[in-house]
Short mmCIF file of C-alpha atoms in Angstrom, two decimals:
data_model
loop_
_atom_site.label_atom_id
_atom_site.label_comp_id
_atom_site.label_asym_id
_atom_site.label_seq_id
_atom_site.Cartn_x
_atom_site.Cartn_y
_atom_site.Cartn_z
CA MET A 1068 97.06 101.30 100.29
CA ALA A 1069 97.19 97.81 98.95
CA PRO A 1070 98.89 97.29 95.62
CA THR A 1071 96.78 97.15 92.52
CA GLY A 1072 97.62 95.63 89.17
CA GLU A 1073 96.86 97.32 85.87
CA HIS A 1074 94.04 94.89 85.11
CA HIS A 1075 92.24 96.05 88.24
CA LEU A 1076 92.06 99.63 87.00
CA LEU A 1077 89.33 98.97 84.39
CA SER A 1078 86.31 101.30 84.36
CA THR A 1079 82.67 100.40 84.85
CA GLU A 1080 79.78 102.83 84.64
CA ILE A 1081 76.94 101.26 86.66
CA LEU A 1082 76.47 101.70 90.40
CA ASN A 1083 74.58 98.74 91.87
CA ARG A 1084 73.26 98.11 95.35
CA GLY A 1085 71.98 94.82 96.63
CA ILE A 1086 71.68 92.50 99.59
CA GLU A 1087 74.17 89.72 100.23
CA PRO A 1088 72.01 86.58 99.74
CA SER A 1089 74.03 84.07 101.79
CA GLY A 1090 77.21 83.43 103.71
CA PRO A 1091 78.56 85.17 106.83
CA ASP A 1092 77.53 88.60 105.47
CA ALA A 1093 73.94 87.58 104.56
CA GLY A 1094 71.54 90.48 104.74
CA SER A 1095 74.22 93.17 104.52
CA ILE A 1096 74.36 95.80 101.79
CA THR A 1097 76.76 95.13 98.93
CA PHE A 1098 78.24 97.76 96.66
CA SER A 1099 79.49 97.79 93.12
CA VAL A 1100 80.83 101.25 92.42
CA ARG A 1101 82.40 102.88 89.42
CA VAL A 1102 86.03 101.97 88.91
CA ARG A 1103 88.51 104.30 87.24
CA ARG A 1104 91.85 103.71 85.60
CA ARG A 1105 93.07 106.84 87.36
CA LEU A 1106 92.83 108.54 90.69
CA PRO A 1107 90.14 111.24 90.88
CA ASP A 1108 91.44 114.40 89.24
CA PHE A 1109 92.22 116.73 92.14
CA VAL A 1110 91.77 119.75 89.88
CA GLN A 1111 88.11 118.91 89.25
CA SER A 1112 87.10 117.77 92.71
CA VAL A 1113 88.61 119.89 95.50
CA LYS A 1114 86.15 120.08 98.41
CA LEU A 1115 85.79 123.37 100.23
CA LYS A 1116 84.89 121.72 103.55
CA TYR A 1117 88.33 120.12 103.76
CA VAL A 1118 90.02 123.43 103.02
CA LYS A 1119 88.01 124.93 105.87
CA LEU A 1120 89.06 122.02 108.08
CA GLY A 1121 92.71 122.81 107.35
CA TYR A 1122 92.32 126.48 108.23
CA HIS A 1123 90.37 125.55 111.36
CA TYR A 1124 93.31 123.33 112.41
CA LEU A 1125 95.73 126.18 111.69
CA ILE A 1126 93.75 128.70 113.75
CA ASN A 1127 93.36 126.35 116.71
CA HIS A 1128 97.05 125.47 116.81
CA GLY A 1129 98.65 128.77 115.87
CA ILE A 1130 96.38 131.70 116.68
CA TYR A 1131 99.19 133.32 118.69
CA LEU A 1132 101.15 133.66 115.43
CA ALA A 1133 98.52 136.06 114.14
CA THR A 1134 98.41 138.15 117.33
CA VAL A 1135 102.15 138.82 117.52
CA PRO A 1136 102.42 141.04 114.39
CA VAL A 1137 99.20 142.87 115.34
CA VAL A 1138 100.54 143.73 118.80
CA PHE A 1139 103.83 145.00 117.40
CA LEU A 1140 102.03 147.01 114.70
CA LEU A 1141 99.75 148.75 117.19
CA PHE A 1142 102.65 149.38 119.56
CA GLY A 1143 104.70 150.89 116.75
CA VAL A 1144 101.88 153.20 115.70
CA GLU A 1145 101.39 154.46 119.23
CA VAL A 1146 105.11 155.05 119.83
CA ARG A 1147 105.42 157.15 116.66
CA ARG A 1148 102.72 159.47 117.91
CA PHE A 1149 104.84 160.67 120.87
CA ASP A 1150 108.36 161.76 121.43
CA THR A 1151 110.44 160.52 124.38
CA GLU A 1152 109.54 163.44 126.65
CA THR A 1153 105.81 162.96 126.07
CA LEU A 1154 106.03 159.23 126.84
CA TRP A 1155 107.86 159.84 130.13
CA ARG A 1156 105.26 162.45 131.10
CA MET A 1157 102.43 159.96 130.39
CA LEU A 1158 104.11 157.21 132.41
CA ALA A 1159 104.67 159.58 135.35
CA GLY A 1160 100.97 160.32 135.44
CA TYR A 1161 100.03 156.67 135.96
CA ASP A 1162 99.68 155.08 139.34
CA LEU A 1163 102.77 153.02 140.17
CA VAL A 1164 100.62 150.17 141.44
CA ALA A 1165 98.72 150.01 138.13
CA VAL A 1166 101.96 149.95 136.13
CA LEU A 1167 103.43 147.21 138.30
CA GLY A 1168 100.20 145.23 138.06
CA LEU A 1169 100.30 145.45 134.28
CA LEU A 1170 103.88 144.22 134.25
CA VAL A 1171 102.96 141.30 136.50
CA VAL A 1172 100.08 140.32 134.21
CA LEU A 1173 102.31 140.46 131.12
CA THR A 1174 105.05 138.46 132.84
CA PHE A 1175 102.56 135.83 134.00
CA THR A 1176 101.03 135.58 130.51
CA PHE A 1177 104.36 135.01 128.75
CA THR A 1178 105.51 132.59 131.46
CA PHE A 1179 102.29 130.59 131.17
CA TYR A 1180 102.64 130.43 127.39
CA PHE A 1181 106.28 129.34 127.60
CA PHE A 1182 105.61 126.48 130.01
CA SER A 1183 102.26 125.38 128.53
CA ARG A 1184 103.33 125.15 124.89
CA SER A 1185 104.06 121.71 123.51
CA ARG A 1186 107.62 120.52 123.59
CA SER A 1187 109.36 120.03 120.28
CA ILE A 1188 109.51 116.42 119.11
CA TYR A 1189 112.82 115.36 117.58
CA LEU A 1190 113.73 112.38 115.46
CA LEU A 1191 117.13 111.30 116.71
CA ASP A 1192 117.69 108.56 114.13
CA PHE A 1193 116.02 105.61 112.44
CA ALA A 1194 116.98 102.21 111.05
CA CYS A 1195 115.61 100.05 108.24
CA PHE A 1196 116.13 96.29 108.30
CA LYS A 1197 117.96 94.73 105.38
CA PRO A 1198 117.57 90.91 105.15
CA GLU A 1199 120.37 88.54 104.22
CA ASP A 1200 121.15 87.99 100.54
CA ASP A 1201 119.94 84.38 100.61
CA LEU A 1202 116.38 85.75 100.98
CA LYS A 1203 116.57 87.69 97.71
CA VAL A 1204 114.27 86.55 94.94
CA THR A 1205 113.92 87.63 91.31
CA LYS A 1206 110.55 87.84 89.65
CA ASP A 1207 111.21 84.68 87.64
CA GLU A 1208 112.43 82.83 90.72
CA PHE A 1209 109.35 83.98 92.59
CA ILE A 1210 107.03 82.42 90.01
CA GLU A 1211 109.12 79.26 89.66
CA GLN A 1212 109.27 78.68 93.41
CA ALA A 1213 105.55 79.34 93.70
CA ARG A 1214 105.00 76.66 91.05
CA LYS A 1215 107.21 74.19 92.94
CA SER A 1216 105.31 74.81 96.17
CA GLY A 1217 102.28 73.14 94.58
CA LYS A 1218 99.88 75.72 96.05
CA PHE A 1219 98.78 77.38 92.79
CA ASP A 1220 97.28 76.26 89.50
CA GLU A 1221 98.66 77.50 86.16
CA GLU A 1222 96.04 80.24 85.82
CA SER A 1223 96.94 81.69 89.22
CA LEU A 1224 100.65 81.54 88.39
CA GLU A 1225 100.13 83.27 85.06
CA PHE A 1226 98.04 85.94 86.73
CA GLN A 1227 100.74 86.66 89.33
CA LYS A 1228 103.37 86.76 86.60
CA ARG A 1229 101.44 89.46 84.72
CA ILE A 1230 101.06 91.49 87.91
CA LEU A 1231 104.78 91.30 88.66
CA GLU A 1232 105.76 92.40 85.15
CA SER A 1233 103.87 95.70 85.53
CA SER A 1234 104.42 96.18 89.27
CA GLY A 1235 107.59 98.28 89.27
CA ILE A 1236 109.26 95.72 91.55
CA GLY A 1237 112.82 94.67 90.74
CA ASP A 1238 114.76 91.42 91.08
CA GLU A 1239 116.36 91.96 94.50
CA THR A 1240 113.43 92.04 96.92
CA TYR A 1241 113.24 89.75 99.94
CA VAL A 1242 110.75 87.05 100.92
CA PRO A 1243 110.82 84.42 103.70
CA LYS A 1244 111.92 80.98 102.56
CA SER A 1245 108.93 79.37 104.22
CA ILE A 1246 106.39 80.77 101.75
CA MET A 1247 107.80 78.61 98.96
CA SER A 1248 107.48 75.36 100.91
CA PRO A 1249 104.49 73.04 100.43
CA GLU A 1250 103.73 73.38 104.15
CA LYS A 1251 101.34 75.94 105.65
CA THR A 1252 103.12 79.26 106.33
CA SER A 1253 100.48 81.29 108.18
CA THR A 1254 101.33 79.69 111.52
CA MET A 1255 102.23 81.38 114.79
CA LYS A 1256 105.66 79.73 114.70
CA GLU A 1257 106.51 81.15 111.27
CA GLY A 1258 105.05 84.55 112.21
CA ARG A 1259 107.11 84.81 115.39
CA ALA A 1260 110.27 83.70 113.59
CA GLU A 1261 109.90 86.34 110.90
CA ALA A 1262 108.94 89.01 113.46
CA SER A 1263 112.03 88.27 115.53
CA MET A 1264 114.27 88.49 112.48
CA VAL A 1265 113.07 91.84 111.12
CA ILE A 1266 112.18 93.64 114.37
CA PHE A 1267 115.29 92.75 116.35
CA GLY A 1268 117.45 93.41 113.30
CA ALA A 1269 116.08 96.96 112.97
CA LEU A 1270 116.19 97.68 116.72
CA ASP A 1271 119.76 96.40 117.16
CA GLU A 1272 120.85 98.82 114.46
CA LEU A 1273 118.84 101.71 115.96
CA PHE A 1274 120.30 101.28 119.46
CA HIS A 1275 123.77 101.05 117.94
CA LYS A 1276 123.25 104.28 115.97
CA THR A 1277 121.82 106.34 118.82
CA GLN A 1278 123.87 104.84 121.66
CA ILE A 1279 120.72 104.91 123.79
CA ARG A 1280 120.16 101.89 126.02
CA PRO A 1281 116.87 99.96 125.76
CA LYS A 1282 116.28 100.63 129.46
CA ASP A 1283 116.23 104.37 128.75
CA VAL A 1284 113.23 104.09 126.41
CA GLY A 1285 110.04 105.35 128.07
CA VAL A 1286 107.52 104.82 125.23
CA LEU A 1287 107.30 101.89 122.80
CA VAL A 1288 104.82 101.76 119.90
CA VAL A 1289 104.71 98.78 117.54
CA ASN A 1290 102.45 98.49 114.50
CA CYS A 1291 101.88 95.34 112.48
CA SER A 1292 98.61 95.01 110.63
CA ILE A 1293 98.11 91.26 110.14
CA PHE A 1294 100.22 89.38 112.68
CA ASN A 1295 99.09 90.10 116.26
CA PRO A 1296 100.00 87.28 118.65
CA THR A 1297 99.58 87.04 122.41
CA PRO A 1298 101.76 88.15 124.15
CA SER A 1299 102.00 91.09 121.78
CA LEU A 1300 104.93 92.10 119.58
CA SER A 1301 105.61 95.01 121.93
CA ALA A 1302 105.81 92.55 124.84
CA MET A 1303 108.19 90.42 122.76
CA ILE A 1304 110.49 93.42 122.34
CA ILE A 1305 110.34 94.32 126.04
CA ASN A 1306 111.21 90.73 126.95
CA HIS A 1307 114.07 90.51 124.46
CA TYR A 1308 115.74 93.78 125.50
CA LYS A 1309 114.74 93.57 129.20
CA MET A 1310 113.23 97.05 129.15
CA ARG A 1311 112.11 98.80 132.32
CA GLY A 1312 108.86 97.91 134.04
CA ASN A 1313 107.15 101.31 133.78
CA ILE A 1314 107.53 101.63 130.00
CA LEU A 1315 104.42 102.82 128.15
CA SER A 1316 103.93 100.17 125.45
CA PHE A 1317 101.35 100.01 122.68
CA ASN A 1318 100.67 97.45 119.95
CA LEU A 1319 98.66 98.61 116.91
CA GLY A 1320 97.07 95.96 114.71
CA GLY A 1321 94.86 95.88 111.63
CA MET A 1322 95.62 99.47 110.59
CA GLY A 1323 97.19 98.85 107.18
CA CYS A 1324 100.03 100.53 105.34
CA SER A 1325 99.40 103.96 106.86
CA ALA A 1326 99.94 102.72 110.42
CA GLY A 1327 103.54 103.96 110.53
CA ILE A 1328 102.39 107.58 110.76
CA ILE A 1329 99.61 106.65 113.19
CA ALA A 1330 102.26 105.10 115.44
CA VAL A 1331 104.38 108.26 115.21
CA ASP A 1332 101.30 110.33 116.14
CA LEU A 1333 100.67 108.15 119.19
CA ALA A 1334 104.31 108.41 120.23
CA ARG A 1335 104.13 112.20 119.86
CA ASP A 1336 101.07 112.37 122.13
CA MET A 1337 102.80 110.21 124.73
CA LEU A 1338 105.90 112.41 124.62
CA HIS A 1339 103.78 115.53 125.07
CA SER A 1340 102.31 113.95 128.21
CA ASN A 1341 105.62 112.64 129.54
CA PRO A 1342 108.44 115.22 129.51
CA ASN A 1343 112.13 114.33 129.23
CA ASN A 1344 111.46 111.01 127.57
CA VAL A 1345 112.45 108.88 124.60
CA ALA A 1346 110.08 106.89 122.36
CA VAL A 1347 110.70 104.07 119.89
CA VAL A 1348 108.33 103.35 117.00
CA VAL A 1349 108.55 100.01 115.17
CA SER A 1350 106.68 99.54 111.86
CA THR A 1351 106.56 96.20 110.06
CA GLU A 1352 104.45 93.51 108.39
CA MET A 1353 104.79 89.72 108.33
CA VAL A 1354 104.89 88.46 104.73
CA ALA A 1355 104.69 84.71 105.42
CA TYR A 1356 101.76 85.04 107.82
CA ASN A 1357 99.83 86.98 105.18
CA TRP A 1358 100.68 84.58 102.34
CA TYR A 1359 97.60 83.53 100.33
CA PRO A 1360 97.72 80.07 98.69
CA GLY A 1361 94.30 80.16 97.00
CA ARG A 1362 92.92 81.07 93.57
CA ASP A 1363 90.91 84.26 94.14
CA ARG A 1364 92.61 86.85 91.94
CA SER A 1365 91.71 89.82 94.11
CA MET A 1366 93.43 88.06 97.02
CA LEU A 1367 96.51 87.04 95.01
CA ILE A 1368 97.59 90.64 94.43
CA PRO A 1369 99.22 91.16 97.89
CA ASN A 1370 101.41 88.10 97.23
CA CYS A 1371 102.99 89.93 94.30
CA PHE A 1372 103.72 93.23 96.06
CA PHE A 1373 104.42 92.76 99.77
CA ARG A 1374 108.01 92.03 100.78
CA MET A 1375 110.02 91.76 104.00
CA GLY A 1376 110.89 95.00 105.78
CA CYS A 1377 110.89 96.80 109.12
CA SER A 1378 111.75 100.27 110.40
CA ALA A 1379 112.62 101.47 113.90
CA VAL A 1380 112.47 105.19 114.77
CA MET A 1381 113.85 106.95 117.87
CA MET A 1382 111.97 110.09 118.98
CA SER A 1383 112.68 112.43 121.89
CA ASN A 1384 111.19 115.49 123.60
CA ARG A 1385 114.35 116.33 125.56
CA ARG A 1386 115.63 119.81 124.70
CA ARG A 1387 119.22 118.68 125.02
CA ASP A 1388 118.68 116.23 122.13
CA TYR A 1389 118.24 119.07 119.63
CA ARG A 1390 121.95 119.12 118.81
CA ARG A 1391 122.09 115.42 118.00
CA ALA A 1392 118.68 115.14 116.29
CA LYS A 1393 118.18 114.80 112.54
CA TYR A 1394 114.63 116.13 112.18
CA GLU A 1395 111.94 118.00 114.08
CA LEU A 1396 108.29 116.98 113.73
CA GLU A 1397 106.14 119.84 112.41
CA HIS A 1398 102.73 118.42 111.49
CA ILE A 1399 100.69 115.23 111.40
CA VAL A 1400 97.34 115.18 109.58
CA ARG A 1401 95.21 112.03 109.64
CA THR A 1402 92.20 111.25 107.47
CA HIS A 1403 89.82 108.31 107.97
CA LYS A 1404 87.11 107.35 105.46
CA GLY A 1405 85.86 104.31 107.37
CA ALA A 1406 82.36 105.77 107.75
CA SER A 1407 81.78 104.87 104.10
CA ASP A 1408 80.83 101.21 103.59
CA SER A 1409 82.67 101.02 100.27
CA SER A 1410 85.83 102.48 101.83
CA PHE A 1411 85.58 100.14 104.80
CA ARG A 1412 85.42 97.05 102.56
CA SER A 1413 87.89 98.20 99.89
CA ILE A 1414 90.72 96.21 101.53
CA HIS A 1415 89.24 93.42 103.60
CA GLN A 1416 90.77 90.39 105.30
CA GLU A 1417 88.54 87.37 104.82
CA GLU A 1418 88.42 83.74 103.70
CA ASP A 1419 87.76 82.55 100.17
CA ALA A 1420 85.54 79.67 99.05
CA GLN A 1421 88.29 77.19 99.97
CA ARG A 1422 88.60 78.75 103.47
CA PHE A 1423 92.02 80.22 102.70
CA LYS A 1424 92.62 83.49 104.54
CA GLY A 1425 93.88 86.56 102.69
CA LEU A 1426 93.44 90.25 101.87
CA LYS A 1427 90.70 90.91 99.35
CA ILE A 1428 91.31 93.99 97.20
CA SER A 1429 88.13 95.52 95.77
CA ARG A 1430 87.98 96.80 92.22
CA ASP A 1431 87.23 100.35 93.35
CA VAL A 1432 90.28 100.71 95.61
CA ILE A 1433 91.97 103.20 93.27
CA GLU A 1434 89.06 105.65 93.37
CA ILE A 1435 88.48 105.20 97.10
CA GLY A 1436 92.18 105.71 97.81
CA GLY A 1437 92.19 108.83 95.68
CA GLU A 1438 89.34 110.35 97.68
CA ALA A 1439 91.17 109.74 100.96
CA ILE A 1440 94.42 111.15 99.61
CA LYS A 1441 92.67 114.22 98.23
CA THR A 1442 90.96 114.89 101.56
CA ASN A 1443 94.21 114.58 103.48
CA ILE A 1444 96.19 116.80 101.12
CA THR A 1445 93.49 119.48 101.07
CA THR A 1446 93.46 119.58 104.88
CA LEU A 1447 97.25 119.70 105.07
CA SER A 1448 97.70 122.50 102.53
CA PRO A 1449 96.87 125.51 104.78
CA LEU A 1450 99.45 124.30 107.30
CA VAL A 1451 102.41 124.04 104.95
CA LEU A 1452 101.92 126.10 101.79
CA PRO A 1453 103.43 129.60 101.46
CA PHE A 1454 101.00 132.51 101.56
CA SER A 1455 101.19 133.16 97.81
CA GLU A 1456 100.10 129.61 96.98
CA GLN A 1457 97.31 129.69 99.56
CA PHE A 1458 96.04 133.02 98.21
CA PHE A 1459 95.69 131.81 94.63
CA PHE A 1460 94.29 128.46 95.68
CA PHE A 1461 91.73 129.85 98.11
CA SER A 1462 90.61 132.75 95.91
CA THR A 1463 89.92 130.55 92.90
CA LEU A 1464 88.18 128.01 95.12
CA ILE A 1465 85.89 130.71 96.53
CA LYS A 1466 85.18 131.90 92.98
CA ARG A 1467 84.32 128.35 92.00
CA TYR A 1468 82.02 128.06 95.02
CA TYR A 1469 80.08 131.28 94.45
CA THR A 1470 79.67 130.67 90.72
CA GLY A 1471 77.85 127.46 91.59
CA THR A 1472 80.46 125.09 90.18
CA ASP A 1473 81.53 123.73 93.56
CA LYS A 1474 79.27 123.65 96.60
CA SER A 1475 80.38 123.27 100.16
CA GLU A 1476 79.86 119.54 99.95
CA GLY A 1477 82.46 119.74 97.20
CA GLY A 1478 81.52 118.84 94.34
CA THR A 1479 78.29 118.84 92.52
CA THR A 1480 78.01 120.32 89.08
CA ALA A 1481 75.00 121.63 87.25
CA ALA A 1482 74.46 118.13 85.92
CA GLY A 1483 74.14 116.86 89.47
CA LYS A 1484 77.15 114.58 89.18
CA SER A 1485 80.29 114.53 91.22
CA PRO A 1486 82.99 116.16 89.05
CA HIS A 1487 85.65 113.62 89.92
CA LEU A 1488 83.47 110.94 88.30
CA LEU A 1489 83.25 112.86 85.05
CA PRO A 1490 85.57 111.91 82.19
CA PRO A 1491 88.38 114.36 81.42
CA ALA A 1492 87.16 117.09 79.11
CA HIS A 1493 88.84 117.59 75.74
CA GLU A 1494 90.29 121.08 75.32
CA ASP A 1495 87.84 122.12 72.59
CA SER A 1496 84.76 120.44 74.04
CA PRO A 1497 81.88 122.47 75.58
CA LEU A 1498 82.65 120.97 78.99
CA ALA A 1499 86.21 122.23 78.87
CA HIS A 1500 85.16 125.77 77.94
CA SER A 1501 82.44 125.91 80.58
CA SER A 1502 84.69 124.86 83.46
CA SER A 1503 88.04 126.37 82.52
CA SER A 1504 87.28 129.68 84.22
CA THR A 1505 86.22 128.02 87.49
CA LYS A 1506 88.95 125.44 87.93
CA PRO A 1507 90.54 125.80 91.37
CA TYR A 1508 94.19 126.72 91.45
CA ILE A 1509 96.20 123.62 92.39
CA PRO A 1510 99.13 124.70 94.58
CA ASP A 1511 102.72 123.90 93.80
CA TYR A 1512 103.67 121.57 96.65
CA LYS A 1513 107.29 121.73 95.60
CA GLN A 1514 107.34 125.21 97.19
CA ALA A 1515 106.33 123.69 100.54
CA PHE A 1516 108.50 120.56 100.54
CA GLN A 1517 111.96 119.73 99.31
CA HIS A 1518 111.55 115.95 99.65
CA PHE A 1519 108.64 113.56 99.13
CA CYS A 1520 108.26 110.12 100.75
CA ILE A 1521 105.09 108.72 99.18
CA HIS A 1522 104.15 105.19 100.17
CA ALA A 1523 105.49 102.79 97.53
CA ALA A 1524 102.24 100.85 97.07
CA SER A 1525 102.44 100.15 93.34
CA LYS A 1526 103.73 101.64 90.12
CA ALA A 1527 100.23 102.67 89.07
CA ALA A 1528 99.55 104.49 92.36
CA LEU A 1529 102.85 106.40 92.18
CA ASN A 1530 102.23 107.43 88.57
CA GLU A 1531 98.79 108.79 89.39
CA LEU A 1532 99.96 110.72 92.45
CA GLN A 1533 102.77 112.25 90.41
CA ARG A 1534 100.28 113.35 87.76
CA ASN A 1535 97.77 114.80 90.23
CA LEU A 1536 100.29 116.66 92.38
CA GLY A 1537 102.41 117.89 89.49
CA LEU A 1538 105.59 116.33 90.88
CA SER A 1539 108.77 115.74 88.91
CA ASP A 1540 110.55 112.43 88.37
CA GLN A 1541 113.15 113.61 90.87
CA ASN A 1542 110.44 114.17 93.49
CA MET A 1543 109.24 110.57 92.98
CA GLU A 1544 112.72 109.08 92.77
CA ALA A 1545 112.89 107.74 96.34
CA SER A 1546 109.44 106.11 96.14
CA ARG A 1547 110.11 104.40 92.82
CA ALA A 1548 113.57 103.25 93.92
CA THR A 1549 112.12 101.78 97.13
CA LEU A 1550 109.40 99.92 95.24
CA HIS A 1551 111.99 98.53 92.81
CA ARG A 1552 114.63 97.55 95.38
CA PHE A 1553 112.56 96.48 98.41
CA GLY A 1554 108.98 96.13 97.12
CA ASN A 1555 105.99 97.23 99.16
CA THR A 1556 107.15 96.90 102.77
CA SER A 1557 103.82 98.26 104.03
CA SER A 1558 104.03 100.81 106.86
CA SER A 1559 107.84 100.93 106.84
CA SER A 1560 108.21 101.93 103.16
CA ILE A 1561 108.29 105.70 103.86
CA TRP A 1562 111.37 105.17 106.05
CA TYR A 1563 113.21 103.22 103.36
CA GLU A 1564 112.51 106.21 101.12
CA LEU A 1565 113.96 108.66 103.65
CA ALA A 1566 116.99 106.38 104.03
CA TYR A 1567 117.43 106.59 100.24
CA MET A 1568 117.52 110.39 100.37
CA GLU A 1569 120.08 110.33 103.17
CA ALA A 1570 122.25 107.83 101.27
CA LYS A 1571 122.19 110.23 98.30
CA GLY A 1572 123.15 113.16 100.53
CA GLN A 1573 120.07 115.10 99.42
CA VAL A 1574 118.82 116.38 102.81
CA ASN A 1575 120.12 119.80 103.86
CA ARG A 1576 119.51 121.91 106.94
CA GLY A 1577 116.01 123.42 106.95
CA ASP A 1578 114.63 121.04 104.29
CA ARG A 1579 111.07 119.84 104.74
CA VAL A 1580 110.19 116.16 104.21
CA TRP A 1581 106.62 115.10 103.46
CA GLN A 1582 105.70 111.51 104.32
CA LEU A 1583 102.39 110.39 102.80
CA ALA A 1584 100.98 106.93 103.54
CA PHE A 1585 97.61 105.33 102.79
CA GLY A 1586 95.98 101.98 103.49
CA SER A 1587 93.00 99.92 104.59
CA GLY A 1588 90.15 101.52 106.47
CA PHE A 1589 90.40 103.55 104.24
CA LYS A 1590 92.99 105.91 105.74
CA CYS A 1591 95.47 108.48 104.49
CA ASN A 1592 98.00 110.15 106.80
CA SER A 1593 100.70 112.80 106.39
CA ALA A 1594 103.73 113.66 108.51
CA VAL A 1595 105.95 116.69 107.94
CA TRP A 1596 109.52 116.74 109.25
CA LYS A 1597 112.03 119.59 109.16
CA SER A 1598 115.73 118.82 109.01
CA VAL A 1599 117.64 120.50 111.85
CA ARG A 1600 121.03 119.90 110.22
CA ARG A 1601 122.58 118.73 107.00
CA ILE A 1602 122.38 114.94 106.79
CA LYS A 1603 125.67 113.63 105.47
CA PRO A 1604 125.70 110.36 103.51
CA PRO A 1605 126.15 107.58 106.08
CA ALA A 1606 129.31 105.50 106.18
CA GLY A 1607 127.37 102.44 107.36
CA ASN A 1608 124.04 101.15 108.68
CA ASN A 1609 121.99 102.17 105.67
CA PRO A 1610 120.15 99.60 103.52
CA TRP A 1611 121.04 101.44 100.31
CA LEU A 1612 124.82 101.65 100.60
CA ASP A 1613 125.59 98.64 98.40
CA CYS A 1614 123.29 99.72 95.56
CA ILE A 1615 122.77 103.49 95.80
CA ASP A 1616 124.89 104.14 92.71
CA GLN A 1617 122.45 102.12 90.61
CA TYR A 1618 119.66 104.64 91.22
CA PRO A 1619 117.92 106.41 89.66
CA MET A 1620 117.67 103.74 87.03
#
């Protein structure tokens, strides 16, 4: 999800539709939708169809879990009806061939299940790139160097200064030196130079940590949204490390800040299809190549938030790697809202009136992002929540549905308006009294997860997610610290957050980690990891070691 400044969270009440009169999009439908200062209130707008989607996913992937207790229950009831002598007499009366046939069928069934089930996917280790100190820039230095570059007028500089002051970003983030020069930075040369620095830096550290040779890697997935040269970034890595010729390599482009989880999902599918293999996932973004030197305010916002960063993750499906692994992958849930025109254009790469290329952030991105996040979380809930939380949530949701407050399309009230577009009701207003008895029960996600890695898009986005999900400041600590120390590093931010937790020594055996990322498309994706051992604070190779004592601030 692209960062959004406070000034972009203003509300409008009119929904307009029109036709683009001129330009490259002439004749296409344009949208001007209601903009909210907050994310849609999850309490008022839970959609039943996404809850059903979550339970459908659970049934398809774990129906055998429901049959096991039933079989044992029926077997126990039958055994209690007979004593030992009666059972032996019954068995003696059966044909030996029939008994042996039954045993063969049972043996074949359990053998087929054992060999056909998906292999566990382990996360052996990961690395996050930390640039050199000479690339650090404070907020004041950022504005001053932007002024010296001669690319911005005073109004644009003042606008970026206001965004930075409310962004939640600190004074030790990293940017390439080239963006402050008067020369053009979005060149292939600058893009390749930055890519080599961050990608090889992260991979060198990963191979050192895991002691796995590059030639042993069977699957390579690289995601970078904006910079996609030919040959690809994945080919650049293969060439640099002289990887083997039959490696399965993939290069994902244009998929935004949520692409890190998409890349993990692709690596998981490849590992399921290729046993006894190791996969590497690289997530990054090129800051200089995406630098916008124009005056369009909606396209200046990414300049203020995006900073240098890269993560490299080592995954394995080899059973022998269980003992050395840190985490086991439990679930991945992906949500795509691209079928909606407004969602599709909410974060859009285009050129401004001066032909400068950049990312255009629409004014309704907060509401669109909230809808995608809500859909993803609602689908994920049946997979991860304890039974008690699911019972209360589902029962109150059914009550809301049958009382007419919430229909299966989720969300129309008696007034015919979508409830998440309604203003919050005051406690003693008629609206509050009429809906209080039909509010769905919002589960306590702290009972499902011990750690939260929520994409550090902006301070406003983190505040709203904390409010909607009922999370504590401690739950949001890693996300806020990452935004302050490293800025928005796009698809790699969730790994800087996990590195923060490890540096604090917070991850214990059996803990569940929820990674939630969102971005252009509009997409929202979740990954759930379970720690297979206690993660001790690292002695080295962690980007937080020199500053971990400063957090939480």
